[in-house]
């Protein structure tokens, strides 16, 4: 049965602003791929990321490039070789999963051989800012069990001290977004661990992370920008304790499932993360959350507007997506 493709950019406003070490945003630009067989429709969302050389325009062009292949029978499995890991393949891969679920009236978790997903607790992200502003934001969210703190600038210790003062009981993880040097990690790690921080994501630039090999890590280190698909894993050994699996890096749920299995076998702790996207992007990622150490799928909580039939959050408790949304 012929499958037709459409793809479009959509924009959603951020609630306030979202700031990391590389800049600040007040809206997100996502790309949505739709596959239709004339009866059933499958959708997938991706978030083009300039850090990886992606723009909305380049991702849309890459998605459209497979249209002729669809006419010739391209399916989800063949897609893995047709496009490289990244945002474009993610949107198409997730659309294929959704279309199959709709066609067969079978949820994606069952199609993938997974356990039925259950509600799970996600981190809630506090943007990079002045210590006092971050303390106030932490205090507003002090009842959340897990807070993720954006760092990567001078004064990071003061920021965490302020956050801890605002949320004395929350578990903390921090994300430096490649903003530290090895010397900064070595100076900050013991202090952050003393303040109850459990993990730091990507403290060093991905191209300079060899400095982590063999050094003492008093604060566990998670690979984010250094970890894309399964082929990334051999280079992460001895440098990282955990990996952050994001569908926009793996190129979809298909590869993410493979990456998770291999990373677990290799002894890495697992975080399931996201770019700043809508509930449509969170829905497939949520299927990876069984048995992982950290879940960071709070994208919709940081937006001023979400999709129709959005994922339900009660505080930080996240529920599986409704079939009307995805899967």
PDB file of C-alpha atoms in Angstrom:
ATOM      1  CA  UNK A   1       0.000   0.000   0.000  1.00  0.00           C
ATOM      2  CA  UNK A   2       1.496   3.347  -1.056  1.00  0.00           C
ATOM      3  CA  UNK A   3       2.500   5.718   1.713  1.00  0.00           C
ATOM      4  CA  UNK A   4       2.407   9.470   1.203  1.00  0.00           C
ATOM      5  CA  UNK A   5       4.656  11.886   3.067  1.00  0.00           C
ATOM      6  CA  UNK A   6       4.102  15.425   4.252  1.00  0.00           C
ATOM      7  CA  UNK A   7       6.423  17.481   6.418  1.00  0.00           C
ATOM      8  CA  UNK A   8       6.155  20.925   7.989  1.00  0.00           C
ATOM      9  CA  UNK A   9       7.768  23.206  10.504  1.00  0.00           C
ATOM     10  CA  UNK A  10       5.753  24.182  13.572  1.00  0.00           C
ATOM     11  CA  UNK A  11       6.510  26.705  16.288  1.00  0.00           C
ATOM     12  CA  UNK A  12       5.541  26.588  19.947  1.00  0.00           C
ATOM     13  CA  UNK A  13       6.126  29.304  22.562  1.00  0.00           C
ATOM     14  CA  UNK A  14       8.309  28.655  25.590  1.00  0.00           C
ATOM     15  CA  UNK A  15       6.920  29.568  29.000  1.00  0.00           C
ATOM     16  CA  UNK A  16       9.204  32.548  29.622  1.00  0.00           C
ATOM     17  CA  UNK A  17      12.665  31.696  28.317  1.00  0.00           C
ATOM     18  CA  UNK A  18      14.834  28.585  28.223  1.00  0.00           C
ATOM     19  CA  UNK A  19      18.530  29.301  28.734  1.00  0.00           C
ATOM     20  CA  UNK A  20      21.589  27.053  28.550  1.00  0.00           C
ATOM     21  CA  UNK A  21      25.287  27.819  28.163  1.00  0.00           C
ATOM     22  CA  UNK A  22      24.893  28.215  24.378  1.00  0.00           C
ATOM     23  CA  UNK A  23      22.017  30.719  24.417  1.00  0.00           C
ATOM     24  CA  UNK A  24      18.390  31.423  25.217  1.00  0.00           C
ATOM     25  CA  UNK A  25      15.084  30.728  23.424  1.00  0.00           C
ATOM     26  CA  UNK A  26      11.537  31.998  23.736  1.00  0.00           C
ATOM     27  CA  UNK A  27      10.074  29.589  21.171  1.00  0.00           C
ATOM     28  CA  UNK A  28      10.892  26.205  19.692  1.00  0.00           C
ATOM     29  CA  UNK A  29      10.906  25.232  16.034  1.00  0.00           C
ATOM     30  CA  UNK A  30      10.011  21.594  15.449  1.00  0.00           C
ATOM     31  CA  UNK A  31       9.583  19.558  12.285  1.00  0.00           C
ATOM     32  CA  UNK A  32       6.651  17.162  12.028  1.00  0.00           C
ATOM     33  CA  UNK A  33       6.625  14.307   9.515  1.00  0.00           C
ATOM     34  CA  UNK A  34       3.312  12.670   8.588  1.00  0.00           C
ATOM     35  CA  UNK A  35       2.910   9.347   6.785  1.00  0.00           C
ATOM     36  CA  UNK A  36      -0.475   8.358   5.399  1.00  0.00           C
ATOM     37  CA  UNK A  37      -1.674   5.268   3.563  1.00  0.00           C
ATOM     38  CA  UNK A  38      -5.002   6.877   2.749  1.00  0.00           C
ATOM     39  CA  UNK A  39      -6.720   5.351   5.753  1.00  0.00           C
ATOM     40  CA  UNK A  40      -4.310   5.646   8.649  1.00  0.00           C
ATOM     41  CA  UNK A  41      -1.906   8.431   9.596  1.00  0.00           C
ATOM     42  CA  UNK A  42       1.326   8.278  11.581  1.00  0.00           C
ATOM     43  CA  UNK A  43       3.229  11.269  12.944  1.00  0.00           C
ATOM     44  CA  UNK A  44       6.674  11.957  14.295  1.00  0.00           C
ATOM     45  CA  UNK A  45       8.279  15.118  15.645  1.00  0.00           C
ATOM     46  CA  UNK A  46      11.909  16.135  15.693  1.00  0.00           C
ATOM     47  CA  UNK A  47      13.808  19.159  16.951  1.00  0.00           C
ATOM     48  CA  UNK A  48      16.559  20.350  14.568  1.00  0.00           C
ATOM     49  CA  UNK A  49      19.606  21.254  16.632  1.00  0.00           C
ATOM     50  CA  UNK A  50      22.168  23.793  15.406  1.00  0.00           C
ATOM     51  CA  UNK A  51      24.856  22.171  17.598  1.00  0.00           C
ATOM     52  CA  UNK A  52      24.716  19.250  15.176  1.00  0.00           C
ATOM     53  CA  UNK A  53      24.541  21.395  12.046  1.00  0.00           C
ATOM     54  CA  UNK A  54      20.775  21.076  11.679  1.00  0.00           C
ATOM     55  CA  UNK A  55      18.207  23.718  10.787  1.00  0.00           C
ATOM     56  CA  UNK A  56      14.477  23.353  10.215  1.00  0.00           C
ATOM     57  CA  UNK A  57      15.080  23.920   6.519  1.00  0.00           C
ATOM     58  CA  UNK A  58      17.840  21.315   6.194  1.00  0.00           C
ATOM     59  CA  UNK A  59      15.854  18.726   8.141  1.00  0.00           C
ATOM     60  CA  UNK A  60      12.723  19.288   6.048  1.00  0.00           C
ATOM     61  CA  UNK A  61      14.782  18.856   2.885  1.00  0.00           C
ATOM     62  CA  UNK A  62      16.282  15.622   4.195  1.00  0.00           C
ATOM     63  CA  UNK A  63      12.862  14.261   5.154  1.00  0.00           C
ATOM     64  CA  UNK A  64      11.480  15.125   1.715  1.00  0.00           C
ATOM     65  CA  UNK A  65      14.397  13.366   0.062  1.00  0.00           C
ATOM     66  CA  UNK A  66      12.904   9.966   0.952  1.00  0.00           C
ATOM     67  CA  UNK A  67       9.575  10.579  -0.817  1.00  0.00           C
ATOM     68  CA  UNK A  68      10.610   8.647  -3.924  1.00  0.00           C
ATOM     69  CA  UNK A  69      11.922   5.816  -1.731  1.00  0.00           C
ATOM     70  CA  UNK A  70       8.509   5.566  -0.088  1.00  0.00           C
ATOM     71  CA  UNK A  71       7.019   5.054  -3.531  1.00  0.00           C
ATOM     72  CA  UNK A  72       9.445   2.157  -3.920  1.00  0.00           C
ATOM     73  CA  UNK A  73       8.511   0.531  -0.612  1.00  0.00           C
ATOM     74  CA  UNK A  74      10.845   2.131   1.919  1.00  0.00           C
ATOM     75  CA  UNK A  75       9.922   0.942   5.414  1.00  0.00           C
ATOM     76  CA  UNK A  76      11.138   1.667   8.927  1.00  0.00           C
ATOM     77  CA  UNK A  77      13.907  -0.933   8.799  1.00  0.00           C
ATOM     78  CA  UNK A  78      15.291   0.253   5.460  1.00  0.00           C
ATOM     79  CA  UNK A  79      15.130   3.822   6.745  1.00  0.00           C
ATOM     80  CA  UNK A  80      17.935   3.050   9.212  1.00  0.00           C
ATOM     81  CA  UNK A  81      20.387   2.757   6.310  1.00  0.00           C
ATOM     82  CA  UNK A  82      18.723   5.347   4.086  1.00  0.00           C
ATOM     83  CA  UNK A  83      19.281   8.281   6.487  1.00  0.00           C
ATOM     84  CA  UNK A  84      21.964   8.915   9.114  1.00  0.00           C
ATOM     85  CA  UNK A  85      21.198   9.341  12.815  1.00  0.00           C
ATOM     86  CA  UNK A  86      19.693  12.741  13.529  1.00  0.00           C
ATOM     87  CA  UNK A  87      16.502  14.734  13.638  1.00  0.00           C
ATOM     88  CA  UNK A  88      15.183  13.928  10.156  1.00  0.00           C
ATOM     89  CA  UNK A  89      15.392  10.175  10.633  1.00  0.00           C
ATOM     90  CA  UNK A  90      13.821  10.534  14.073  1.00  0.00           C
ATOM     91  CA  UNK A  91      10.692  12.209  12.715  1.00  0.00           C
ATOM     92  CA  UNK A  92      10.280   9.563  10.016  1.00  0.00           C
ATOM     93  CA  UNK A  93      11.114   6.608  12.259  1.00  0.00           C
ATOM     94  CA  UNK A  94       8.539   7.680  14.852  1.00  0.00           C
ATOM     95  CA  UNK A  95       5.966   8.315  12.131  1.00  0.00           C
ATOM     96  CA  UNK A  96       6.511   4.765  10.841  1.00  0.00           C
ATOM     97  CA  UNK A  97       5.998   3.335  14.338  1.00  0.00           C
ATOM     98  CA  UNK A  98       2.818   5.389  14.789  1.00  0.00           C
ATOM     99  CA  UNK A  99       1.447   4.366  11.402  1.00  0.00           C
ATOM    100  CA  UNK A 100       2.055   0.689  12.146  1.00  0.00           C
ATOM    101  CA  UNK A 101       0.340   1.035  15.506  1.00  0.00           C
ATOM    102  CA  UNK A 102      -2.681   2.674  13.900  1.00  0.00           C
ATOM    103  CA  UNK A 103      -2.863   0.100  11.095  1.00  0.00           C
ATOM    104  CA  UNK A 104      -2.691  -2.876  13.424  1.00  0.00           C
ATOM    105  CA  UNK A 105      -4.577  -1.397  16.396  1.00  0.00           C
ATOM    106  CA  UNK A 106      -1.559  -2.449  18.478  1.00  0.00           C
ATOM    107  CA  UNK A 107       0.344  -0.066  20.769  1.00  0.00           C
ATOM    108  CA  UNK A 108       3.959   0.606  19.866  1.00  0.00           C
ATOM    109  CA  UNK A 109       5.205  -0.779  23.166  1.00  0.00           C
ATOM    110  CA  UNK A 110       3.755  -4.155  22.220  1.00  0.00           C
ATOM    111  CA  UNK A 111       5.037  -3.958  18.646  1.00  0.00           C
ATOM    112  CA  UNK A 112       8.510  -3.303  20.057  1.00  0.00           C
ATOM    113  CA  UNK A 113       8.324  -6.173  22.538  1.00  0.00           C
ATOM    114  CA  UNK A 114       8.436  -3.886  25.557  1.00  0.00           C
ATOM    115  CA  UNK A 115       6.639  -4.009  28.885  1.00  0.00           C
ATOM    116  CA  UNK A 116       3.551  -1.848  29.135  1.00  0.00           C
ATOM    117  CA  UNK A 117       4.716   1.646  30.167  1.00  0.00           C
ATOM    118  CA  UNK A 118       3.761   2.906  33.602  1.00  0.00           C
ATOM    119  CA  UNK A 119       3.722   6.460  34.998  1.00  0.00           C
ATOM    120  CA  UNK A 120       7.227   7.632  35.846  1.00  0.00           C
ATOM    121  CA  UNK A 121       8.904  10.626  37.450  1.00  0.00           C
ATOM    122  CA  UNK A 122      10.705  13.085  35.192  1.00  0.00           C
ATOM    123  CA  UNK A 123      13.259  15.715  36.066  1.00  0.00           C
ATOM    124  CA  UNK A 124      12.206  19.349  35.861  1.00  0.00           C
ATOM    125  CA  UNK A 125      14.726  21.731  34.303  1.00  0.00           C
ATOM    126  CA  UNK A 126      15.837  25.042  35.768  1.00  0.00           C
ATOM    127  CA  UNK A 127      17.463  27.302  33.184  1.00  0.00           C
ATOM    128  CA  UNK A 128      20.835  28.934  33.553  1.00  0.00           C
ATOM    129  CA  UNK A 129      20.591  32.324  35.225  1.00  0.00           C
ATOM    130  CA  UNK A 130      21.709  34.445  38.135  1.00  0.00           C
ATOM    131  CA  UNK A 131      21.921  32.520  41.423  1.00  0.00           C
ATOM    132  CA  UNK A 132      19.043  34.406  43.035  1.00  0.00           C
ATOM    133  CA  UNK A 133      16.745  33.820  40.058  1.00  0.00           C
ATOM    134  CA  UNK A 134      17.637  30.133  40.078  1.00  0.00           C
ATOM    135  CA  UNK A 135      17.000  29.949  43.825  1.00  0.00           C
ATOM    136  CA  UNK A 136      13.550  31.430  43.331  1.00  0.00           C
ATOM    137  CA  UNK A 137      12.767  28.979  40.530  1.00  0.00           C
ATOM    138  CA  UNK A 138      14.012  26.098  42.665  1.00  0.00           C
ATOM    139  CA  UNK A 139      11.829  27.224  45.552  1.00  0.00           C
ATOM    140  CA  UNK A 140       8.795  27.315  43.247  1.00  0.00           C
ATOM    141  CA  UNK A 141       9.515  23.683  42.349  1.00  0.00           C
ATOM    142  CA  UNK A 142      10.904  22.459  45.650  1.00  0.00           C
ATOM    143  CA  UNK A 143       8.259  19.739  45.911  1.00  0.00           C
ATOM    144  CA  UNK A 144       9.504  18.052  42.722  1.00  0.00           C
ATOM    145  CA  UNK A 145      11.679  15.028  43.525  1.00  0.00           C
ATOM    146  CA  UNK A 146      14.256  15.608  40.758  1.00  0.00           C
ATOM    147  CA  UNK A 147      15.549  18.915  39.435  1.00  0.00           C
ATOM    148  CA  UNK A 148      17.916  19.321  36.500  1.00  0.00           C
ATOM    149  CA  UNK A 149      20.025  22.454  36.691  1.00  0.00           C
ATOM    150  CA  UNK A 150      21.572  24.106  33.652  1.00  0.00           C
ATOM    151  CA  UNK A 151      25.147  25.277  34.292  1.00  0.00           C
ATOM    152  CA  UNK A 152      28.191  26.069  32.203  1.00  0.00           C
ATOM    153  CA  UNK A 153      29.270  29.583  33.181  1.00  0.00           C
ATOM    154  CA  UNK A 154      31.333  31.375  35.816  1.00  0.00           C
ATOM    155  CA  UNK A 155      29.640  31.180  39.207  1.00  0.00           C
ATOM    156  CA  UNK A 156      28.280  27.642  38.854  1.00  0.00           C
ATOM    157  CA  UNK A 157      29.039  26.715  42.452  1.00  0.00           C
ATOM    158  CA  UNK A 158      27.067  29.733  43.665  1.00  0.00           C
ATOM    159  CA  UNK A 159      24.201  28.689  41.407  1.00  0.00           C
ATOM    160  CA  UNK A 160      24.014  25.211  42.908  1.00  0.00           C
ATOM    161  CA  UNK A 161      24.298  26.584  46.420  1.00  0.00           C
ATOM    162  CA  UNK A 162      21.367  28.866  45.633  1.00  0.00           C
ATOM    163  CA  UNK A 163      19.319  26.043  44.116  1.00  0.00           C
ATOM    164  CA  UNK A 164      19.996  23.831  47.112  1.00  0.00           C
ATOM    165  CA  UNK A 165      18.845  26.618  49.418  1.00  0.00           C
ATOM    166  CA  UNK A 166      15.635  26.946  47.409  1.00  0.00           C
ATOM    167  CA  UNK A 167      14.981  23.194  47.168  1.00  0.00           C
ATOM    168  CA  UNK A 168      16.659  21.546  50.159  1.00  0.00           C
ATOM    169  CA  UNK A 169      15.145  18.093  49.643  1.00  0.00           C
ATOM    170  CA  UNK A 170      15.167  17.623  45.873  1.00  0.00           C
ATOM    171  CA  UNK A 171      17.610  15.303  44.152  1.00  0.00           C
ATOM    172  CA  UNK A 172      19.759  17.309  41.740  1.00  0.00           C
ATOM    173  CA  UNK A 173      21.430  16.593  38.437  1.00  0.00           C
ATOM    174  CA  UNK A 174      23.324  19.250  36.506  1.00  0.00           C
ATOM    175  CA  UNK A 175      24.003  19.842  32.817  1.00  0.00           C
ATOM    176  CA  UNK A 176      27.048  21.870  31.819  1.00  0.00           C
ATOM    177  CA  UNK A 177      26.319  21.615  28.059  1.00  0.00           C
ATOM    178  CA  UNK A 178      30.044  21.352  27.233  1.00  0.00           C
ATOM    179  CA  UNK A 179      30.763  24.522  29.203  1.00  0.00           C
ATOM    180  CA  UNK A 180      33.542  23.376  31.561  1.00  0.00           C
ATOM    181  CA  UNK A 181      37.201  22.516  31.343  1.00  0.00           C
ATOM    182  CA  UNK A 182      38.708  19.478  33.058  1.00  0.00           C
ATOM    183  CA  UNK A 183      40.123  21.748  35.756  1.00  0.00           C
ATOM    184  CA  UNK A 184      36.653  23.171  36.408  1.00  0.00           C
ATOM    185  CA  UNK A 185      35.171  19.691  36.669  1.00  0.00           C
ATOM    186  CA  UNK A 186      37.873  18.629  39.110  1.00  0.00           C
ATOM    187  CA  UNK A 187      37.333  21.728  41.251  1.00  0.00           C
ATOM    188  CA  UNK A 188      33.532  21.645  41.175  1.00  0.00           C
ATOM    189  CA  UNK A 189      32.791  17.922  41.336  1.00  0.00           C
ATOM    190  CA  UNK A 190      33.533  17.327  45.041  1.00  0.00           C
ATOM    191  CA  UNK A 191      31.609  20.453  46.037  1.00  0.00           C
ATOM    192  CA  UNK A 192      28.596  19.570  43.926  1.00  0.00           C
ATOM    193  CA  UNK A 193      28.578  16.015  45.256  1.00  0.00           C
ATOM    194  CA  UNK A 194      28.630  17.413  48.796  1.00  0.00           C
ATOM    195  CA  UNK A 195      25.563  19.495  47.912  1.00  0.00           C
ATOM    196  CA  UNK A 196      23.695  16.375  46.815  1.00  0.00           C
ATOM    197  CA  UNK A 197      24.218  16.511  43.060  1.00  0.00           C
ATOM    198  CA  UNK A 198      24.013  12.983  41.651  1.00  0.00           C
ATOM    199  CA  UNK A 199      25.293  13.475  38.093  1.00  0.00           C
ATOM    200  CA  UNK A 200      26.723  15.997  35.651  1.00  0.00           C
ATOM    201  CA  UNK A 201      25.929  15.850  31.941  1.00  0.00           C
ATOM    202  CA  UNK A 202      28.610  16.602  29.370  1.00  0.00           C
ATOM    203  CA  UNK A 203      30.945  18.831  31.378  1.00  0.00           C
ATOM    204  CA  UNK A 204      33.584  18.989  28.622  1.00  0.00           C
ATOM    205  CA  UNK A 205      33.142  19.659  24.906  1.00  0.00           C
ATOM    206  CA  UNK A 206      32.547  16.450  22.977  1.00  0.00           C
ATOM    207  CA  UNK A 207      35.716  17.040  20.985  1.00  0.00           C
ATOM    208  CA  UNK A 208      37.798  17.403  24.135  1.00  0.00           C
ATOM    209  CA  UNK A 209      36.336  14.719  26.354  1.00  0.00           C
ATOM    210  CA  UNK A 210      39.363  12.427  26.100  1.00  0.00           C
ATOM    211  CA  UNK A 211      40.642  14.385  29.119  1.00  0.00           C
ATOM    212  CA  UNK A 212      38.096  12.484  31.223  1.00  0.00           C
ATOM    213  CA  UNK A 213      39.738   9.127  30.544  1.00  0.00           C
ATOM    214  CA  UNK A 214      41.299   7.663  33.630  1.00  0.00           C
ATOM    215  CA  UNK A 215      40.745  10.633  35.959  1.00  0.00           C
ATOM    216  CA  UNK A 216      38.930  10.307  39.263  1.00  0.00           C
ATOM    217  CA  UNK A 217      35.236  11.127  38.936  1.00  0.00           C
ATOM    218  CA  UNK A 218      33.844  12.002  42.374  1.00  0.00           C
ATOM    219  CA  UNK A 219      30.708  13.182  40.546  1.00  0.00           C
ATOM    220  CA  UNK A 220      29.313  10.745  37.962  1.00  0.00           C
ATOM    221  CA  UNK A 221      29.597  11.992  34.373  1.00  0.00           C
ATOM    222  CA  UNK A 222      26.961  11.417  31.684  1.00  0.00           C
ATOM    223  CA  UNK A 223      27.655  11.634  27.952  1.00  0.00           C
ATOM    224  CA  UNK A 224      25.153  13.740  26.036  1.00  0.00           C
ATOM    225  CA  UNK A 225      26.688  15.541  23.064  1.00  0.00           C
ATOM    226  CA  UNK A 226      29.301  12.731  22.943  1.00  0.00           C
ATOM    227  CA  UNK A 227      26.679   9.984  22.613  1.00  0.00           C
ATOM    228  CA  UNK A 228      24.523   9.700  19.513  1.00  0.00           C
ATOM    229  CA  UNK A 229      23.946   6.153  18.236  1.00  0.00           C
ATOM    230  CA  UNK A 230      25.192   2.726  19.300  1.00  0.00           C
ATOM    231  CA  UNK A 231      28.440   3.249  17.420  1.00  0.00           C
ATOM    232  CA  UNK A 232      29.320   6.016  19.905  1.00  0.00           C
ATOM    233  CA  UNK A 233      29.672   3.628  22.827  1.00  0.00           C
ATOM    234  CA  UNK A 234      33.209   2.247  22.353  1.00  0.00           C
ATOM    235  CA  UNK A 235      34.645   5.770  22.507  1.00  0.00           C
ATOM    236  CA  UNK A 236      32.839   6.496  25.794  1.00  0.00           C
ATOM    237  CA  UNK A 237      34.421   3.718  27.833  1.00  0.00           C
ATOM    238  CA  UNK A 238      36.599   4.942  30.736  1.00  0.00           C
ATOM    239  CA  UNK A 239      35.373   8.517  30.194  1.00  0.00           C
ATOM    240  CA  UNK A 240      31.708   8.339  31.202  1.00  0.00           C
ATOM    241  CA  UNK A 241      29.566   6.611  33.778  1.00  0.00           C
ATOM    242  CA  UNK A 242      26.225   7.135  32.012  1.00  0.00           C
ATOM    243  CA  UNK A 243      24.746   8.011  28.630  1.00  0.00           C
ATOM    244  CA  UNK A 244      21.839  10.285  27.749  1.00  0.00           C
ATOM    245  CA  UNK A 245      19.666   8.718  25.055  1.00  0.00           C
ATOM    246  CA  UNK A 246      17.751  11.255  22.960  1.00  0.00           C
ATOM    247  CA  UNK A 247      15.748  10.298  19.897  1.00  0.00           C
ATOM    248  CA  UNK A 248      16.901  13.352  17.966  1.00  0.00           C
ATOM    249  CA  UNK A 249      20.472  12.078  18.328  1.00  0.00           C
ATOM    250  CA  UNK A 250      19.826   8.385  17.689  1.00  0.00           C
ATOM    251  CA  UNK A 251      17.584   9.075  14.733  1.00  0.00           C
ATOM    252  CA  UNK A 252      14.463   7.568  16.214  1.00  0.00           C
ATOM    253  CA  UNK A 253      13.052   4.959  18.538  1.00  0.00           C
ATOM    254  CA  UNK A 254      14.397   2.020  16.524  1.00  0.00           C
ATOM    255  CA  UNK A 255      18.039   2.944  17.069  1.00  0.00           C
ATOM    256  CA  UNK A 256      17.357   4.228  20.597  1.00  0.00           C
ATOM    257  CA  UNK A 257      16.146   0.780  21.645  1.00  0.00           C
ATOM    258  CA  UNK A 258      19.324  -0.742  20.218  1.00  0.00           C
ATOM    259  CA  UNK A 259      21.495   1.860  21.940  1.00  0.00           C
ATOM    260  CA  UNK A 260      19.795   1.290  25.283  1.00  0.00           C
ATOM    261  CA  UNK A 261      20.310  -2.476  25.139  1.00  0.00           C
ATOM    262  CA  UNK A 262      23.986  -2.139  24.271  1.00  0.00           C
ATOM    263  CA  UNK A 263      24.681   0.624  26.787  1.00  0.00           C
ATOM    264  CA  UNK A 264      23.139  -1.466  29.554  1.00  0.00           C
ATOM    265  CA  UNK A 265      25.235  -4.455  28.482  1.00  0.00           C
ATOM    266  CA  UNK A 266      28.341  -2.251  28.563  1.00  0.00           C
ATOM    267  CA  UNK A 267      27.611  -1.186  32.142  1.00  0.00           C
ATOM    268  CA  UNK A 268      26.532   2.416  31.550  1.00  0.00           C
ATOM    269  CA  UNK A 269      23.814   4.009  33.616  1.00  0.00           C
ATOM    270  CA  UNK A 270      20.995   5.324  31.456  1.00  0.00           C
ATOM    271  CA  UNK A 271      19.281   8.679  31.201  1.00  0.00           C
ATOM    272  CA  UNK A 272      16.409   9.147  28.758  1.00  0.00           C
ATOM    273  CA  UNK A 273      16.404  12.765  27.692  1.00  0.00           C
ATOM    274  CA  UNK A 274      14.908  15.111  25.133  1.00  0.00           C
ATOM    275  CA  UNK A 275      15.382  18.279  23.218  1.00  0.00           C
ATOM    276  CA  UNK A 276      12.890  21.007  24.040  1.00  0.00           C
ATOM    277  CA  UNK A 277       9.877  19.581  22.223  1.00  0.00           C
ATOM    278  CA  UNK A 278       6.168  18.910  22.514  1.00  0.00           C
ATOM    279  CA  UNK A 279       4.273  15.889  23.805  1.00  0.00           C
ATOM    280  CA  UNK A 280       4.538  14.325  20.340  1.00  0.00           C
ATOM    281  CA  UNK A 281       8.316  14.091  20.799  1.00  0.00           C
ATOM    282  CA  UNK A 282       8.065  12.839  24.390  1.00  0.00           C
ATOM    283  CA  UNK A 283       5.626  10.000  23.606  1.00  0.00           C
ATOM    284  CA  UNK A 284       8.062   7.633  21.835  1.00  0.00           C
ATOM    285  CA  UNK A 285      10.915   8.539  24.188  1.00  0.00           C
ATOM    286  CA  UNK A 286       8.752   7.543  27.149  1.00  0.00           C
ATOM    287  CA  UNK A 287       8.831   3.935  25.934  1.00  0.00           C
ATOM    288  CA  UNK A 288      12.549   3.841  26.808  1.00  0.00           C
ATOM    289  CA  UNK A 289      12.059   4.714  30.465  1.00  0.00           C
ATOM    290  CA  UNK A 290      11.597   1.246  31.941  1.00  0.00           C
ATOM    291  CA  UNK A 291      14.403   0.475  34.375  1.00  0.00           C
ATOM    292  CA  UNK A 292      16.519   3.573  33.645  1.00  0.00           C
ATOM    293  CA  UNK A 293      18.342   5.677  36.228  1.00  0.00           C
ATOM    294  CA  UNK A 294      17.144   9.125  35.189  1.00  0.00           C
ATOM    295  CA  UNK A 295      14.214  10.409  33.124  1.00  0.00           C
ATOM    296  CA  UNK A 296      14.364  13.918  31.675  1.00  0.00           C
ATOM    297  CA  UNK A 297      11.259  14.306  29.518  1.00  0.00           C
ATOM    298  CA  UNK A 298       9.898  17.595  30.806  1.00  0.00           C
ATOM    299  CA  UNK A 299       9.796  19.435  27.466  1.00  0.00           C
ATOM    300  CA  UNK A 300       6.028  20.102  27.529  1.00  0.00           C
ATOM    301  CA  UNK A 301       6.244  21.447  31.085  1.00  0.00           C
ATOM    302  CA  UNK A 302       8.515  24.209  29.795  1.00  0.00           C
ATOM    303  CA  UNK A 303       6.197  25.303  26.970  1.00  0.00           C
ATOM    304  CA  UNK A 304       3.376  27.835  27.003  1.00  0.00           C
ATOM    305  CA  UNK A 305       1.442  25.735  24.447  1.00  0.00           C
ATOM    306  CA  UNK A 306       1.467  22.019  23.652  1.00  0.00           C
ATOM    307  CA  UNK A 307      -0.161  19.601  21.200  1.00  0.00           C
ATOM    308  CA  UNK A 308      -3.771  18.549  21.269  1.00  0.00           C
ATOM    309  CA  UNK A 309      -4.238  15.366  23.360  1.00  0.00           C
ATOM    310  CA  UNK A 310      -1.035  16.193  25.277  1.00  0.00           C
ATOM    311  CA  UNK A 311       0.766  13.876  27.657  1.00  0.00           C
ATOM    312  CA  UNK A 312      -0.597  14.198  31.170  1.00  0.00           C
ATOM    313  CA  UNK A 313       1.741  15.354  33.919  1.00  0.00           C
ATOM    314  CA  UNK A 314       0.760  15.478  37.577  1.00  0.00           C
ATOM    315  CA  UNK A 315       3.561  17.464  39.126  1.00  0.00           C
ATOM    316  CA  UNK A 316       6.608  15.554  37.900  1.00  0.00           C
ATOM    317  CA  UNK A 317       4.722  12.301  37.385  1.00  0.00           C
ATOM    318  CA  UNK A 318       4.458  11.632  33.669  1.00  0.00           C
ATOM    319  CA  UNK A 319       1.842   9.325  32.161  1.00  0.00           C
ATOM    320  CA  UNK A 320       2.003   7.313  28.917  1.00  0.00           C
ATOM    321  CA  UNK A 321       0.669   9.055  25.827  1.00  0.00           C
ATOM    322  CA  UNK A 322      -2.877   8.556  24.644  1.00  0.00           C
ATOM    323  CA  UNK A 323      -3.298   6.790  21.307  1.00  0.00           C
ATOM    324  CA  UNK A 324      -4.829   9.972  19.907  1.00  0.00           C
ATOM    325  CA  UNK A 325      -1.412  11.624  20.267  1.00  0.00           C
ATOM    326  CA  UNK A 326       0.961   8.833  19.218  1.00  0.00           C
ATOM    327  CA  UNK A 327       1.569   5.134  19.355  1.00  0.00           C
TER     328      UNK A 327
END
